[in-house]
N, CA, C and O of each residue as an XYZ file, in Angstrom:
440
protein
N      71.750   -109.635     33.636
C      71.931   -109.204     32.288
C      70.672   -109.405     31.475
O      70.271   -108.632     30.604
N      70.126   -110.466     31.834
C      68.914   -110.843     30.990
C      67.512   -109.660     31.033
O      66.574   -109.561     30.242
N      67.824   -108.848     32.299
C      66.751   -107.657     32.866
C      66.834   -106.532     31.733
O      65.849   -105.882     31.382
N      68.080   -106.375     31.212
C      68.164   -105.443     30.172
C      68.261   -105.490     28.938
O      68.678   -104.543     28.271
N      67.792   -106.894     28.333
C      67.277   -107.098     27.070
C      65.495   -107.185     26.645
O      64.816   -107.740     25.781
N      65.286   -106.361     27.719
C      63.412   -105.689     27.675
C      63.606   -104.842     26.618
O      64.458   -103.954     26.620
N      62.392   -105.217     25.157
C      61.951   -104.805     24.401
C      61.440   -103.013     24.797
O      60.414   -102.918     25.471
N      61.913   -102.124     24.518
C      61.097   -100.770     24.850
C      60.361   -100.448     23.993
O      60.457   -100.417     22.766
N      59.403   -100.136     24.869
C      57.784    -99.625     23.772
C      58.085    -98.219     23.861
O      57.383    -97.683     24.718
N      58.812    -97.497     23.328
C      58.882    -96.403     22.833
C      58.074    -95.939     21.402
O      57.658    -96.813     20.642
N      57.891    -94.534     21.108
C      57.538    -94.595     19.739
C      58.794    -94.810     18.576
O      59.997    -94.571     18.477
N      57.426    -95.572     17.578
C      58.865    -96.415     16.185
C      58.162    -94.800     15.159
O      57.170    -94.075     15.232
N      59.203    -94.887     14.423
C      58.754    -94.066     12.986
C      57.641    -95.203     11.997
O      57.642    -96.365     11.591
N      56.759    -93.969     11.960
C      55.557    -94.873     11.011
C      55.326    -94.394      9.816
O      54.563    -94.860      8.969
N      56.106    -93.294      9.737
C      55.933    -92.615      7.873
C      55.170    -91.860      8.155
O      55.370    -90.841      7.495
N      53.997    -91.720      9.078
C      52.827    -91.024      9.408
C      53.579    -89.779     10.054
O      54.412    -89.703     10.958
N      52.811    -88.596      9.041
C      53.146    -87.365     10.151
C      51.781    -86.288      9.407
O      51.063    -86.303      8.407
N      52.052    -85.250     10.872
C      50.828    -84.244     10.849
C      51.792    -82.831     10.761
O      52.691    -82.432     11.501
N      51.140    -82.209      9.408
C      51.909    -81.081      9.238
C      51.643    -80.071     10.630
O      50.730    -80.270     11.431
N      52.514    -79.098     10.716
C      52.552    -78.183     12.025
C      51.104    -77.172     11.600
O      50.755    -76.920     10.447
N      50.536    -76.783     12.640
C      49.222    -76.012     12.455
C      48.026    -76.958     11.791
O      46.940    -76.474     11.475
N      48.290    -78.092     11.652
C      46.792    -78.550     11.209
C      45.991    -78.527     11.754
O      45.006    -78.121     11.137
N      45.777    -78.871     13.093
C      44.628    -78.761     14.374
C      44.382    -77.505     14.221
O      43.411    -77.093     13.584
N      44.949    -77.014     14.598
C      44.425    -75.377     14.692
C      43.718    -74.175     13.299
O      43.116    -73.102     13.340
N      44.298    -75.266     11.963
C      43.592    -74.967     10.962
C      42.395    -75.624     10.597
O      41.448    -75.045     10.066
N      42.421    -76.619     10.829
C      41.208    -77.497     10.591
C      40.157    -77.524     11.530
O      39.077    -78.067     11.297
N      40.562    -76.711     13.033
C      39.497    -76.259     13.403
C      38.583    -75.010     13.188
O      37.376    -74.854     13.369
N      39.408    -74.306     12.814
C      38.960    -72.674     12.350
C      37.932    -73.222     10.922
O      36.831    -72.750     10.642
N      38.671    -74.350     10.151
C      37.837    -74.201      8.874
C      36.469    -75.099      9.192
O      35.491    -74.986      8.453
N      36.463    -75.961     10.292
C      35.143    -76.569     10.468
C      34.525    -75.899     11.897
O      33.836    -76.580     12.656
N      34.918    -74.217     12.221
C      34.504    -73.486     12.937
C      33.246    -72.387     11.785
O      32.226    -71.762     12.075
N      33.914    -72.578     10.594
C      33.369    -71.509      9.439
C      32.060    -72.201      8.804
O      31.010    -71.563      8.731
N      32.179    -73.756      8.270
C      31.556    -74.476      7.814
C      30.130    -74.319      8.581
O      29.081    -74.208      7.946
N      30.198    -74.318     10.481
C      29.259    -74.912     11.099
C      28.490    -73.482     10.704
O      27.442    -73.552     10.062
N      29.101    -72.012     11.153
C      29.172    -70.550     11.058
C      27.902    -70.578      9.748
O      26.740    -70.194      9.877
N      28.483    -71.099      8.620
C      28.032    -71.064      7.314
C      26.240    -71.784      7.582
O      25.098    -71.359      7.406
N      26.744    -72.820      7.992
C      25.266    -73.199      8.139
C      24.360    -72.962      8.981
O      23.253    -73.400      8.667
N      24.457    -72.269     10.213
C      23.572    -71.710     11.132
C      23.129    -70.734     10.633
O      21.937    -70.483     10.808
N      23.923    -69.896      9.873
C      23.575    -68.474      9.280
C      23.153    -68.811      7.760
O      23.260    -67.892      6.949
N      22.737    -69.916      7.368
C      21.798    -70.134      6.212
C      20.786    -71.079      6.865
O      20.309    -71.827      6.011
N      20.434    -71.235      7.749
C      18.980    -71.985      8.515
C      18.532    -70.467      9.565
O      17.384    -70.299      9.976
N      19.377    -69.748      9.777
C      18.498    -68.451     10.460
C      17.801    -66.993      8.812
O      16.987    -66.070      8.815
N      18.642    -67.547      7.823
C      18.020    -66.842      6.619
C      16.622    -67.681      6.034
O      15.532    -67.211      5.707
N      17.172    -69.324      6.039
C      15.694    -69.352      5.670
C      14.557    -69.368      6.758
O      13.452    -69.096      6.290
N      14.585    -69.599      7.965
C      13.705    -69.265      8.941
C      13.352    -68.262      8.852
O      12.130    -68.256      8.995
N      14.016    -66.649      8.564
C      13.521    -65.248      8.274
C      12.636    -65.273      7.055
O      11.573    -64.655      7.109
N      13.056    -66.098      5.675
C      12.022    -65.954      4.508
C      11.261    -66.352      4.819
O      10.306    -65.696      4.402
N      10.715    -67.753      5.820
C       9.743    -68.341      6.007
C       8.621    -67.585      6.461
O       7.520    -67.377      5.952
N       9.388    -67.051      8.029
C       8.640    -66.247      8.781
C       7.431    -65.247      7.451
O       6.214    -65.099      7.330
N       8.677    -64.780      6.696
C       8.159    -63.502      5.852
C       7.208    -63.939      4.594
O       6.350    -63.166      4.168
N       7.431    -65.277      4.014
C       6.144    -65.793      3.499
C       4.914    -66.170      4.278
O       3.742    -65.987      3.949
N       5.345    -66.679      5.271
C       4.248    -67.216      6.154
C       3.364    -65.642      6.377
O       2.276    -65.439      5.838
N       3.721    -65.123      6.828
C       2.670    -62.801      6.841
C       2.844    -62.413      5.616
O       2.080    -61.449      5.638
N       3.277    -62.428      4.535
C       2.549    -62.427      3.042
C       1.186    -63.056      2.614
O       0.280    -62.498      1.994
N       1.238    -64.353      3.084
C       0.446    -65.030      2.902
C      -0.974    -64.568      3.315
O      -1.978    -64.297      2.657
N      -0.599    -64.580      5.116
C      -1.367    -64.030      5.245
C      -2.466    -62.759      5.635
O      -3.451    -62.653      6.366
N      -1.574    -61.713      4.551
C      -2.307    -60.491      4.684
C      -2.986    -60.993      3.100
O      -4.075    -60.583      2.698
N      -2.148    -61.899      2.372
C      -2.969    -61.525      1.355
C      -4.139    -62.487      1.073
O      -4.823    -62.600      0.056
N      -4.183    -63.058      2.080
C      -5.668    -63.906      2.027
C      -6.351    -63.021      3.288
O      -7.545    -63.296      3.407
N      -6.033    -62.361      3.927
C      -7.177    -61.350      4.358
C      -8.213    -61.243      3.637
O      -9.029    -62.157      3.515
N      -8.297    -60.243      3.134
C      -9.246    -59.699      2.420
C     -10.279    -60.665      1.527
O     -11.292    -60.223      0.986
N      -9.874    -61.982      1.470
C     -10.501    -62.719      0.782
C     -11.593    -63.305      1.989
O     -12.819    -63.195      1.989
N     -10.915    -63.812      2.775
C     -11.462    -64.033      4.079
C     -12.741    -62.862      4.773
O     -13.707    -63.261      5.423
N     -12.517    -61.663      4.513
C     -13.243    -60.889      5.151
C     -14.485    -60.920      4.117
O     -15.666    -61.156      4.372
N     -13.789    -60.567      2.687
C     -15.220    -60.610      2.126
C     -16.289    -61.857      1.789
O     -17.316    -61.770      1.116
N     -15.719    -63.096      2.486
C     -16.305    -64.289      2.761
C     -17.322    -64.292      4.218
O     -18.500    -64.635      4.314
N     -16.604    -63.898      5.028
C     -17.387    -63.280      6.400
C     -18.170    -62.367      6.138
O     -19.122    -62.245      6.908
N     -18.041    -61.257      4.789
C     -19.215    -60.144      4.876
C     -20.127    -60.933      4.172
O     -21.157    -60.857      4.843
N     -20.346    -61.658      3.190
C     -21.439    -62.284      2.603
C     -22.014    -63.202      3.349
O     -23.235    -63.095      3.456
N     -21.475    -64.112      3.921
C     -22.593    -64.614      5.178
C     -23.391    -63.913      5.926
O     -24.534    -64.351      6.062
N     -22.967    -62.465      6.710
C     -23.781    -61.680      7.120
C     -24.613    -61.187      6.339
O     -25.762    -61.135      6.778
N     -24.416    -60.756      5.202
C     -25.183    -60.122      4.962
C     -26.708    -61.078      3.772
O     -27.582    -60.382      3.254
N     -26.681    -62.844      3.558
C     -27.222    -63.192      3.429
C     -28.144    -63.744      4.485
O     -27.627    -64.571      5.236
N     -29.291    -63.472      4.667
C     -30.226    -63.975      5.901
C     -30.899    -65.412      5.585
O     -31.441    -65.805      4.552
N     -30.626    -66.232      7.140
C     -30.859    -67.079      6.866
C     -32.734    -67.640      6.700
O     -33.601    -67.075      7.366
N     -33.016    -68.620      5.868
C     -34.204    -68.940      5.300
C     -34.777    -68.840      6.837
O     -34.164    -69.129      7.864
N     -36.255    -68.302      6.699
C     -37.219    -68.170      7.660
C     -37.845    -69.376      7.670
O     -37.940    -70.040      6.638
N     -38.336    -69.781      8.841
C     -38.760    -71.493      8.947
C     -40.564    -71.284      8.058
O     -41.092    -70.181      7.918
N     -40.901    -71.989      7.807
C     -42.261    -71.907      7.413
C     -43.551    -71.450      8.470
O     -43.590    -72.032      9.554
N     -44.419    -70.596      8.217
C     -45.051    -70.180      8.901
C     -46.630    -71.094      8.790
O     -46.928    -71.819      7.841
N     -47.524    -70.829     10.044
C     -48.633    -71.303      9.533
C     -49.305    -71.227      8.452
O     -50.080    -72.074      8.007
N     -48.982    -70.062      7.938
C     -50.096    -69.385      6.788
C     -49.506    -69.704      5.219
O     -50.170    -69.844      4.192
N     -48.029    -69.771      5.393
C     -47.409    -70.274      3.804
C     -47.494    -72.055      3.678
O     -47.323    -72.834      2.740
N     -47.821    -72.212      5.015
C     -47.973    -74.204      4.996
C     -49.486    -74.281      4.097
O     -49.716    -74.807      3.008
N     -50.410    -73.514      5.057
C     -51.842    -73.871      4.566
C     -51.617    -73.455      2.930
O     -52.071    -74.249      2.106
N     -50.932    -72.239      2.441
C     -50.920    -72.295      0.727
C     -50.728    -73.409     -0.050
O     -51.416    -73.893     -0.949
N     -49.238    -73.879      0.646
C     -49.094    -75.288     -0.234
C     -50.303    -76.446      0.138
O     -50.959    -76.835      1.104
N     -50.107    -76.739     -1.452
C     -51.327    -78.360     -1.116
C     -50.195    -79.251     -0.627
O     -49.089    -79.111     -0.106
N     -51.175    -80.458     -1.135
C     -50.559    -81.469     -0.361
C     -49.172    -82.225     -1.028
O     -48.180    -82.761     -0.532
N     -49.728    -81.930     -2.656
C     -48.476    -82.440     -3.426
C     -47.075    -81.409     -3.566
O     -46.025    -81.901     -3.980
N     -47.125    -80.478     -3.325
C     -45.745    -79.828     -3.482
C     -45.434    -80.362     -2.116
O     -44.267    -80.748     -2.041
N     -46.401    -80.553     -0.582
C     -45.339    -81.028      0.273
C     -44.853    -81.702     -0.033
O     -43.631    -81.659     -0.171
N     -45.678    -82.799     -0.329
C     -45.050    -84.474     -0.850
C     -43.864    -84.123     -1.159
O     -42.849    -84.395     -0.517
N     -43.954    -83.323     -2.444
C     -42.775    -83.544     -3.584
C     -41.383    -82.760     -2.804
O     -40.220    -83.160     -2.864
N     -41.821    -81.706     -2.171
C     -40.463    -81.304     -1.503
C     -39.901    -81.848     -0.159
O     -38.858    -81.468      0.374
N     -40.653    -82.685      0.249
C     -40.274    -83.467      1.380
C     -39.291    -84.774      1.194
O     -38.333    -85.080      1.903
N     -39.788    -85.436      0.068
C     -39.281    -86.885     -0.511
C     -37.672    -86.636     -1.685
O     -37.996    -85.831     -2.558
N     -36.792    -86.908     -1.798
C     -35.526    -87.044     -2.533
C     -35.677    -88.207     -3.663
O     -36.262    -89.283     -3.785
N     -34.939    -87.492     -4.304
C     -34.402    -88.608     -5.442
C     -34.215    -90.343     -5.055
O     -34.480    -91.457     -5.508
N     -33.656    -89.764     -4.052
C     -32.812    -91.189     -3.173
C     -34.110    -91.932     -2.577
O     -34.563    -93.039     -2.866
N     -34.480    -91.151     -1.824
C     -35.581    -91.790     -1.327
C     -36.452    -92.257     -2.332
O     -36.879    -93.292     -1.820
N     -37.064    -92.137     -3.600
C     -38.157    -92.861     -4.211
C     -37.289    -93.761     -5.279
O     -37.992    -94.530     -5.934
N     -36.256    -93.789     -5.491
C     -35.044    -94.922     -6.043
C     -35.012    -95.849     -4.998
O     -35.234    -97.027     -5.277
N     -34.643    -95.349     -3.204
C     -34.620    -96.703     -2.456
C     -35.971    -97.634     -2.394
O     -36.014    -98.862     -2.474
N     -36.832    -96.912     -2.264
C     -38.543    -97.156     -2.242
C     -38.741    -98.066     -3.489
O     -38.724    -99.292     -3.383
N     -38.941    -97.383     -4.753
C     -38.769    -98.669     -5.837
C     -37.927    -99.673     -6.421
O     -38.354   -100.740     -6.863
N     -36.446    -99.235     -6.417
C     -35.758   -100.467     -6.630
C     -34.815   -100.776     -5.527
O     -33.652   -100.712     -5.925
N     -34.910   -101.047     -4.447
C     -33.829   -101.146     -3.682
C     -34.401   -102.677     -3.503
O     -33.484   -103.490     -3.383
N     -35.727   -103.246     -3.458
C     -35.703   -104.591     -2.863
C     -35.361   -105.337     -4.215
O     -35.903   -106.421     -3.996
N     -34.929   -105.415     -5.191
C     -34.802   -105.759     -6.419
C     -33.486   -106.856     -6.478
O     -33.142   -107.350     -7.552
């Protein structure tokens, strides 16, 4: 007799209940949510794309006419024998030596 006074773990009522169709609604609505946001990260990836080739067609042209002025300025010719012998000795001096240099020269041991 004592074998059939075992407690059964059956289910008790817990007050807790799940209306009918919730799973199946609450997946559809966090099927839409995810929907929603893939398809607003593939729109802004498309504006991006489309600023990113705005950009740069419209710095083209700025670019090119930066590349045409280098060409078409030539670069300084090195000094020749004959424009050395013109200069004396003091314009070499003077264009050889910097600011810096005759500031370190006089006050740097100071």
């Amino acid at each position: 007799m004592e074998a059939n006074k075992k407690p059964e773990f059956g289910t008790r009522e817990t007050g807790m209940f799940v209306p009918e169709g919730f799973f199946a609604e609450f997946q559809k609505n966090l099927e839409q949510q995810i929907d929603k946001n893939v398809q607003r990260h593939i729109l802004i990836r498309r504006w991006s794309i489309a600023a990113s080739i705005c950009l740069i067609l419209g710095l083209t042209p700025l670019l090119w006419s930066i590349s045409d002025n280098k060409s078409q300025n030539p670069q300084p010719e090195l000094l020749t024998e004959t424009s050395v012998e013109d200069l004396n000795s003091e314009e070499i001096f003077t264009s050889t030596i910097s600011e810096y240099d005759i500031y370190e020269y006089f006050y740097a041991d100071l």
